[in-house]
mmCIF file of C-alpha atoms and ligand atoms in Angstrom:
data_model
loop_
_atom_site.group_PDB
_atom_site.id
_atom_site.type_symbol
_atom_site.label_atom_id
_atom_site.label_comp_id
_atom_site.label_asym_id
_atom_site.label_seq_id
_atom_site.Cartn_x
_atom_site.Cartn_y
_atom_site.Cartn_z
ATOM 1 C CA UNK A 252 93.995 103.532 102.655
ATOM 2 C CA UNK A 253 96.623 105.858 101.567
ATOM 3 C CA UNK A 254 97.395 109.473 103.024
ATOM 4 C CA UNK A 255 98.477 111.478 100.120
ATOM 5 C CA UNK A 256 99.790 115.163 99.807
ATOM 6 C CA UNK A 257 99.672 115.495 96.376
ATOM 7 C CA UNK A 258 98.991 113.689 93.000
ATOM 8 C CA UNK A 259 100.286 115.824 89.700
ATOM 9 C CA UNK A 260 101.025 115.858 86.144
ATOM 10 C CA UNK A 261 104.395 117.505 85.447
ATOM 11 C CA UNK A 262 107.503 116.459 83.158
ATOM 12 C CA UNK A 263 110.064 114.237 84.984
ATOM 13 C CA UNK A 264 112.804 116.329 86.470
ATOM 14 C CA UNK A 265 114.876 113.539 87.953
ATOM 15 C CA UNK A 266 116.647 110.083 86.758
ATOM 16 C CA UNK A 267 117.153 108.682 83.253
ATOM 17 C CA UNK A 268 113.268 109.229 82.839
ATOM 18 C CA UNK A 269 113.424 113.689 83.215
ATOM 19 C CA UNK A 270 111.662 115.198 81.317
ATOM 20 C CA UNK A 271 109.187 112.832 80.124
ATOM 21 C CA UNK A 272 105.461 113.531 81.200
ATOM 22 C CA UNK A 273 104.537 111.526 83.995
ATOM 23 C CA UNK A 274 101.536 111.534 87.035
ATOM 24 C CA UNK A 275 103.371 111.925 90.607
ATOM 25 C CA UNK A 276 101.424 110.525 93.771
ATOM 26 C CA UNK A 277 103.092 111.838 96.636
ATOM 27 C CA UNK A 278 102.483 109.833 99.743
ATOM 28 C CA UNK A 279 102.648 112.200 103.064
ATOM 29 C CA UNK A 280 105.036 111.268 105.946
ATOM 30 C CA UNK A 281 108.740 110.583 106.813
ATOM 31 C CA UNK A 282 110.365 108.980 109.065
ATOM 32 C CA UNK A 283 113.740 110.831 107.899
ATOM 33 C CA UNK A 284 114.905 114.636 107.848
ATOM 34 C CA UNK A 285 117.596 115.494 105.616
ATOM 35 C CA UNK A 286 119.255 118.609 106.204
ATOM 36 C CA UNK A 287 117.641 120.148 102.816
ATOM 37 C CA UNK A 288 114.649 118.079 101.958
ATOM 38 C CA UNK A 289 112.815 120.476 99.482
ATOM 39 C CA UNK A 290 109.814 118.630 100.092
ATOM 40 C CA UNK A 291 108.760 118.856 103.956
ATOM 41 C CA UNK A 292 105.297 120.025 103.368
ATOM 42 C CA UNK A 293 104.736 116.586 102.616
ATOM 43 C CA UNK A 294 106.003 115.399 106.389
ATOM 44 C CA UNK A 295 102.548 116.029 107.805
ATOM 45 C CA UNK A 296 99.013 116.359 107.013
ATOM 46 C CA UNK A 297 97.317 115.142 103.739
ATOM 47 C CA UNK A 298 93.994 113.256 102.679
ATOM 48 C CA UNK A 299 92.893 109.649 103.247
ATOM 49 C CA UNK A 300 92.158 108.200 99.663
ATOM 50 C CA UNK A 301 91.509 104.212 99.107
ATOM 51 C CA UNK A 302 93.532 102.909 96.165
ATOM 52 C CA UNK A 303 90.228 102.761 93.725
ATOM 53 C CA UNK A 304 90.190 106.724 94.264
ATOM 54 C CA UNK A 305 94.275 107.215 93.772
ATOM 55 C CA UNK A 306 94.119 105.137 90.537
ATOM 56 C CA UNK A 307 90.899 107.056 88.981
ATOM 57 C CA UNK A 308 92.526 110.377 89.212
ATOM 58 C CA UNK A 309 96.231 108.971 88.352
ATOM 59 C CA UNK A 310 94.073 107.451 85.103
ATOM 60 C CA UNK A 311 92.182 110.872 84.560
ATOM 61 C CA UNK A 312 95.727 112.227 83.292
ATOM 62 C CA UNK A 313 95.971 109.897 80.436
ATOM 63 C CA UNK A 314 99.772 109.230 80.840
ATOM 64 C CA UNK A 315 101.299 106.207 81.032
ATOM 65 C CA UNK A 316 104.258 107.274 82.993
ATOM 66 C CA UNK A 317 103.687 107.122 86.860
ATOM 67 C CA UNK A 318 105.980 108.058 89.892
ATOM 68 C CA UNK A 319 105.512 107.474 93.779
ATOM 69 C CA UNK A 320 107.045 109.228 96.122
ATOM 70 C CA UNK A 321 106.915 111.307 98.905
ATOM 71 C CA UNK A 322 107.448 111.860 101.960
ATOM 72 C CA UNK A 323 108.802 108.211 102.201
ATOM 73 C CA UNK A 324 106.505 106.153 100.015
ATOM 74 C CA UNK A 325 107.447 103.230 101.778
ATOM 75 C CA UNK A 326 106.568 104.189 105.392
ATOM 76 C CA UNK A 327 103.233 103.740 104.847
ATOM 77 C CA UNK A 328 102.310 99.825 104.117
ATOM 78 C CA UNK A 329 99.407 100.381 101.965
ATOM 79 C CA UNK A 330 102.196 101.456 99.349
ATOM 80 C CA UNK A 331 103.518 98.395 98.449
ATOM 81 C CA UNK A 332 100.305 96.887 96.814
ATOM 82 C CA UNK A 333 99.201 99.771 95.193
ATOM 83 C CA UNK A 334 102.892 99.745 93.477
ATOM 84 C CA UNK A 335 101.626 96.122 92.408
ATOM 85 C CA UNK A 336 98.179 97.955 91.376
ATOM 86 C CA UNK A 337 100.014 100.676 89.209
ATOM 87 C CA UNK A 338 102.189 97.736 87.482
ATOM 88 C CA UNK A 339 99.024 95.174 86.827
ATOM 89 C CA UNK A 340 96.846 98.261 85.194
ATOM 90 C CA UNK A 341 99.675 98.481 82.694
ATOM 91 C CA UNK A 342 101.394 101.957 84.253
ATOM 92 C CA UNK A 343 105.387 101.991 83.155
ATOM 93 C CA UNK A 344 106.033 102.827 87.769
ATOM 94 C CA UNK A 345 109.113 104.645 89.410
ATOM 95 C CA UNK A 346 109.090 104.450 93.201
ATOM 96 C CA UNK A 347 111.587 106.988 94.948
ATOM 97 C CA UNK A 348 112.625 106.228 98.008
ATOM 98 C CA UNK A 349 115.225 107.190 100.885
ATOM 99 C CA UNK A 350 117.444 103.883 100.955
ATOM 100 C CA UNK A 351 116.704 103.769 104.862
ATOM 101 C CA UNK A 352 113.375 101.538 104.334
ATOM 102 C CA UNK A 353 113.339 97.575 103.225
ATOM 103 C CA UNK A 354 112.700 97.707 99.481
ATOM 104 C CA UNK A 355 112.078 93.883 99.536
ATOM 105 C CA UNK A 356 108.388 93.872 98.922
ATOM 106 C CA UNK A 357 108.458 96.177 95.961
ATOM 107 C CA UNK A 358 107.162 94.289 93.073
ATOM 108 C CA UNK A 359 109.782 93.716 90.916
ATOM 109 C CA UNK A 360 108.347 95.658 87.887
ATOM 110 C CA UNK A 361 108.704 98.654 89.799
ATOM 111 C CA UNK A 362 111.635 101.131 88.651
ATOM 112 C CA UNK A 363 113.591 101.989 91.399
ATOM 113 C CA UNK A 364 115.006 105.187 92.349
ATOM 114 C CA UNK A 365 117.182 104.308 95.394
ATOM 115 C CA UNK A 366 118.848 107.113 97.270
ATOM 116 C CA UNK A 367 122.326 106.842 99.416
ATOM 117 C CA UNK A 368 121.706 109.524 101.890
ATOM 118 C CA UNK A 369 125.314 111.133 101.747
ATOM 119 C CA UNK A 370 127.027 112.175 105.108
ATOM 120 C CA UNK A 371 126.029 116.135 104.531
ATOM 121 C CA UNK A 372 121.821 115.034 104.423
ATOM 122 C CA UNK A 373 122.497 114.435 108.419
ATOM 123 C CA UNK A 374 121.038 110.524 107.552
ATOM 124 C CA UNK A 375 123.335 108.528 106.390
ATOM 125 C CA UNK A 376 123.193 105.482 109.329
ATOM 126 C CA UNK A 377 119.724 105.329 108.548
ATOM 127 C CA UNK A 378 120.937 103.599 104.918
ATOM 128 C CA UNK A 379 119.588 100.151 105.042
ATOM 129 C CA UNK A 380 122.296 98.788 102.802
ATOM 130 C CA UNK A 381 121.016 95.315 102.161
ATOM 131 C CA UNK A 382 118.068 96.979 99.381
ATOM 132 C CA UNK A 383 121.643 97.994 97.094
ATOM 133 C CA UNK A 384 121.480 93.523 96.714
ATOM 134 C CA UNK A 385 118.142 94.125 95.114
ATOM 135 C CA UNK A 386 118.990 96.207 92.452
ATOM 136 C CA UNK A 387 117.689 95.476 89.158
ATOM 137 C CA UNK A 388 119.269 96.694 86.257
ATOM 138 C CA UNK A 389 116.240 98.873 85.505
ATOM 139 C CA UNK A 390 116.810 100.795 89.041
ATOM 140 C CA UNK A 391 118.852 103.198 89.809
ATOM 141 C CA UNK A 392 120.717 104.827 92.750
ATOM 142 C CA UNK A 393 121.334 108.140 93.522
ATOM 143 C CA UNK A 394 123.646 110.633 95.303
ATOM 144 C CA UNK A 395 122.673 113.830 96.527
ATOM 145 C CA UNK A 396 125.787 115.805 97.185
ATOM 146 C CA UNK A 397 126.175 118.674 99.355
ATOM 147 C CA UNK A 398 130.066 119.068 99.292
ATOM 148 C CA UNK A 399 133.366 117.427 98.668
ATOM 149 C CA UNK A 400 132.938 115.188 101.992
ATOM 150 C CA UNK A 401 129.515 113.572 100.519
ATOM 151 C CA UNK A 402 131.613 113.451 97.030
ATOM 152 C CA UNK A 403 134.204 111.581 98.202
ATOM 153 C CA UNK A 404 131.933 109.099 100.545
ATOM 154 C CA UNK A 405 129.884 108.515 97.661
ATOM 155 C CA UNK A 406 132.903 107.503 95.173
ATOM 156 C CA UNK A 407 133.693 105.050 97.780
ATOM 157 C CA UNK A 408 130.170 103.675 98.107
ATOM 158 C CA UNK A 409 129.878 103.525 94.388
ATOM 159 C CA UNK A 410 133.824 101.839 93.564
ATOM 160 C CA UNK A 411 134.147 99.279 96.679
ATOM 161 C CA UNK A 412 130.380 97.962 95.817
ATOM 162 C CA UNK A 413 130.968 98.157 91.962
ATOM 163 C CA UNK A 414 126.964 99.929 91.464
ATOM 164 C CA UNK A 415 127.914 101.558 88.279
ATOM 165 C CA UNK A 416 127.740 97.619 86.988
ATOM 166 C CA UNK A 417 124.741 96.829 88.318
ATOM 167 C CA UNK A 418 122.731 100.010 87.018
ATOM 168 C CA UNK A 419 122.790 103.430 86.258
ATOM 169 C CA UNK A 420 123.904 105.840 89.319
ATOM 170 C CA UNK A 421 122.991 109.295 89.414
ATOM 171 C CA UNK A 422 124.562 112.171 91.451
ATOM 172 C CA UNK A 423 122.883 115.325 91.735
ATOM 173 C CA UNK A 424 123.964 118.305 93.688
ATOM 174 C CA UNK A 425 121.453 119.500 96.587
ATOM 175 C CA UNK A 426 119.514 122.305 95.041
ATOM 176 C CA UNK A 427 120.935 125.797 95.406
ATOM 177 C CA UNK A 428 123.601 124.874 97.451
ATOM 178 C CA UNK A 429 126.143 122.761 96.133
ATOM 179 C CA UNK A 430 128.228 124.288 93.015
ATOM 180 C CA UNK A 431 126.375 121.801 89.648
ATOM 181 C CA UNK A 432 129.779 122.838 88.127
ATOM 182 C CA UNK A 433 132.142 121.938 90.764
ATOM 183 C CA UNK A 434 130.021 118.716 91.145
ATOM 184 C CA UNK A 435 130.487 118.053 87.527
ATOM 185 C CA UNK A 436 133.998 118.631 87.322
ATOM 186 C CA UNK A 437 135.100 116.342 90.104
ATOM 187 C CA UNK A 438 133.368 113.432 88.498
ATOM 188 C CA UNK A 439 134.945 114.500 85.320
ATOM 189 C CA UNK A 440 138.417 114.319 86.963
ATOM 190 C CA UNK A 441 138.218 111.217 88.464
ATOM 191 C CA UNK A 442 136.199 109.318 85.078
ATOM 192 C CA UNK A 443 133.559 108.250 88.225
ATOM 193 C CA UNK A 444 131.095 106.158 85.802
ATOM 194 C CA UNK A 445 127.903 107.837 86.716
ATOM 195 C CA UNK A 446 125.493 109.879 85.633
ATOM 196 C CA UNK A 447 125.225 113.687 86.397
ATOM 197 C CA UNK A 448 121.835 115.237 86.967
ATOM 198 C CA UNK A 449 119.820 118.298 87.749
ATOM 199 C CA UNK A 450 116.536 118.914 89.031
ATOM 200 C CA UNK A 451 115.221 119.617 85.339
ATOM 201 C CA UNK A 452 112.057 120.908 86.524
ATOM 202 C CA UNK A 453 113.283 123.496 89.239
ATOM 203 C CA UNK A 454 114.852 125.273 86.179
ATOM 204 C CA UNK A 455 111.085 125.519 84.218
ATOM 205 C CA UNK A 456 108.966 126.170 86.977
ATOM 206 C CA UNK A 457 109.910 128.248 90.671
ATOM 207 C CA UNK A 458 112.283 125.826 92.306
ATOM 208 C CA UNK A 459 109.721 126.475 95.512
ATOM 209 C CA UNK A 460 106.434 125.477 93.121
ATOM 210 C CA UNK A 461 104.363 122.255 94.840
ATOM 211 C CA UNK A 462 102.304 120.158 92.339
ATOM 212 C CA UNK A 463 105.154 120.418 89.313
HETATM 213 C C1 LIG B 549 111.654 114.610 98.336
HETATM 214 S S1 LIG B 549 112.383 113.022 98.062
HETATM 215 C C2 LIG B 549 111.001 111.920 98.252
HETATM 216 C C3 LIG B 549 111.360 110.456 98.111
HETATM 217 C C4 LIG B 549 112.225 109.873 99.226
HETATM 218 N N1 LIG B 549 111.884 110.346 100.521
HETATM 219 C C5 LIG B 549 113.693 110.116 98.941
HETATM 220 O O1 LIG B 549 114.334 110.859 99.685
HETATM 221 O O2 LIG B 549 114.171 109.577 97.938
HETATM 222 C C6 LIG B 549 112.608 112.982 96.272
HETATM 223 C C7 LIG B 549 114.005 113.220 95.771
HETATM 224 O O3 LIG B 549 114.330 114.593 95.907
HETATM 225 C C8 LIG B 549 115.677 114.690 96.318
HETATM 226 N N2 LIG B 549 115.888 115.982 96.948
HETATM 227 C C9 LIG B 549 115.213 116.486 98.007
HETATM 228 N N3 LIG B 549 115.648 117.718 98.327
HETATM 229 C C10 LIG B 549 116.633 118.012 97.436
HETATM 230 C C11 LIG B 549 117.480 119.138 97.226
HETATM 231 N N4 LIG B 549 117.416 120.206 98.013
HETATM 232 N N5 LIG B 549 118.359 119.094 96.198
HETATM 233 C C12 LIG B 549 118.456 118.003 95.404
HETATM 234 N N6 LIG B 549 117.683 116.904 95.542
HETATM 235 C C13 LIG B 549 116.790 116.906 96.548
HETATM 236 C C14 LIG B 549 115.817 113.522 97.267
HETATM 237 O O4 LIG B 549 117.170 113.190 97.510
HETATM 238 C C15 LIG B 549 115.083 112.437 96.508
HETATM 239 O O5 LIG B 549 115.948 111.831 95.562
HETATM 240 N N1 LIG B 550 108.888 117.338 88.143
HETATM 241 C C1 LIG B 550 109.275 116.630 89.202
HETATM 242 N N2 LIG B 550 110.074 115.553 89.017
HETATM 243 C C2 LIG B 550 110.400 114.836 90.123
HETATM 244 N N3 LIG B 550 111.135 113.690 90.169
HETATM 245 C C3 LIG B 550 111.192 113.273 91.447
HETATM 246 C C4 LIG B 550 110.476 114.148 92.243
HETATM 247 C C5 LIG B 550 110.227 113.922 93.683
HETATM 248 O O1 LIG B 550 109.878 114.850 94.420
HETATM 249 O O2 LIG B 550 110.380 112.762 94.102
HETATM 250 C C6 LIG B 550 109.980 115.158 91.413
HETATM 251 C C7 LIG B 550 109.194 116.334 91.596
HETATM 252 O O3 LIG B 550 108.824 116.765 92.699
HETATM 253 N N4 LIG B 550 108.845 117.018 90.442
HETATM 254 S S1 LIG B 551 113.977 111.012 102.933
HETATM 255 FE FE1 LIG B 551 113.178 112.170 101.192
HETATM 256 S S2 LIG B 551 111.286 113.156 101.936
HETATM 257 FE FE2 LIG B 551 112.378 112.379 103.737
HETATM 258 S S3 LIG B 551 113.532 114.126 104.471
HETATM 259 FE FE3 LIG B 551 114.899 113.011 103.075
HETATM 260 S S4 LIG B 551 114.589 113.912 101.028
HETATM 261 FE FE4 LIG B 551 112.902 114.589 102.358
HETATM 262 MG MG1 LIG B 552 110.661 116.826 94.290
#
């Protein structure tokens, strides 16, 4: 059984994959609480669906492109094999996920969108760091920043651990808070090898909108 807030069809606002059309399933629960999640109404409550019912209506949208997240997808077990459902019924599957849960029974097939919670998120010791080992080249990490402290931890994260050679490694400033242009000109100034991002669909729909 899974408890799910939400399942959507919107255009991808986040990674290498924004704005292609994919199906969300946001799983409800976390065991974190960064500073400025923009997503808490999916902490509690939700609706009990077995995975037969979450793959009919993630089918009914007719797009091959499928995310998980949450909440923290990976807090509730029953996530794991229905990531190994999504991949065997021929869905191309992102998982998002915190960093601070054990990534190691993700099927492998599985597009991973790891974040590094940054000092200024108020979570950073809850990292696991042994899931950056597992990174495939089709994964991808991600900083949220909040200011020039979380920049600066994250350039170290990022140069003593060499990511940028493993895969792709996103920063993105916290919505509506953090200057995108100040964010973008520090990584300019120091060449950091990563990739700068915005929350594409915050900018088409109300940044407050659920269910886009
Ligand atoms: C709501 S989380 C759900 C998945 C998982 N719990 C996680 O943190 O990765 C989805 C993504 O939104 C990002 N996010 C949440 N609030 C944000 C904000 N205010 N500004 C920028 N990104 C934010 C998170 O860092 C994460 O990458
Ligand atoms: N459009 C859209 N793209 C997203 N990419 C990651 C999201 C998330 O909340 O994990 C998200 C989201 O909430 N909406
Ligand atoms: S881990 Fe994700 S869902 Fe949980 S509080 Fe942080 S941003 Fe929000
Ligand atoms: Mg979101």
């Amino acid at each position: 059984m899974l408890n799910v807030t939400e399942i959507f069809h919107s255009i991808q606002g986040e990674s290498t994959h924004a704005g292609r059309p994919c199906v969300f399933i946001r799983l409800t629960g976390c065991p974190l609480r960064c500073t400025w999640c923009d997503t808490a109404y999916a902490f509690y409550g939700g609706r009990d669906l077995t995975e037969d019912d979450v793959i009919a209506r993630v089918r009914a949208f007719g797009c091959p492109l499928v995310e998980v997240t949450g909440g923290e997808p990976l807090s509730q077990p029953d996530a794991f094999p229905l990531l190994t459902r999504l991949c065997d019924e021929g869905f191309e599957v992102l998982l998002e996920t915190s960093g601070a849960l054990d990534t190691a029974g993700v099927d492998r097939r599985v597009h991973v969108v790891l974040d590094v919670k940054c000092p200024g998120s108020g979570m950073a010791e809850r990292m696991h760091w042994p899931n950056l080992q597992r990174l495939a080249s089709h994964d991808e990490v991600k900083f949220v920043i909040k200011d020039r402290g979380d920049y600066e931890w994250a350039r170290e994260v990022i140069r003593s651990r060499d990511l940028a050679a493993r895969c792709t490694v996103l920063v993105s400033p916290v919505f509506g808070e953090t200057d995108a242009r100040q964010l973008a000109e520090w990584v300019l100034a120091d060449r950091l090898p990563v990739r700068f991002q915005l929350q594409l669909h915050k900018h088409v729909w109300a940044p407050d909108m659920r269910g886009v």
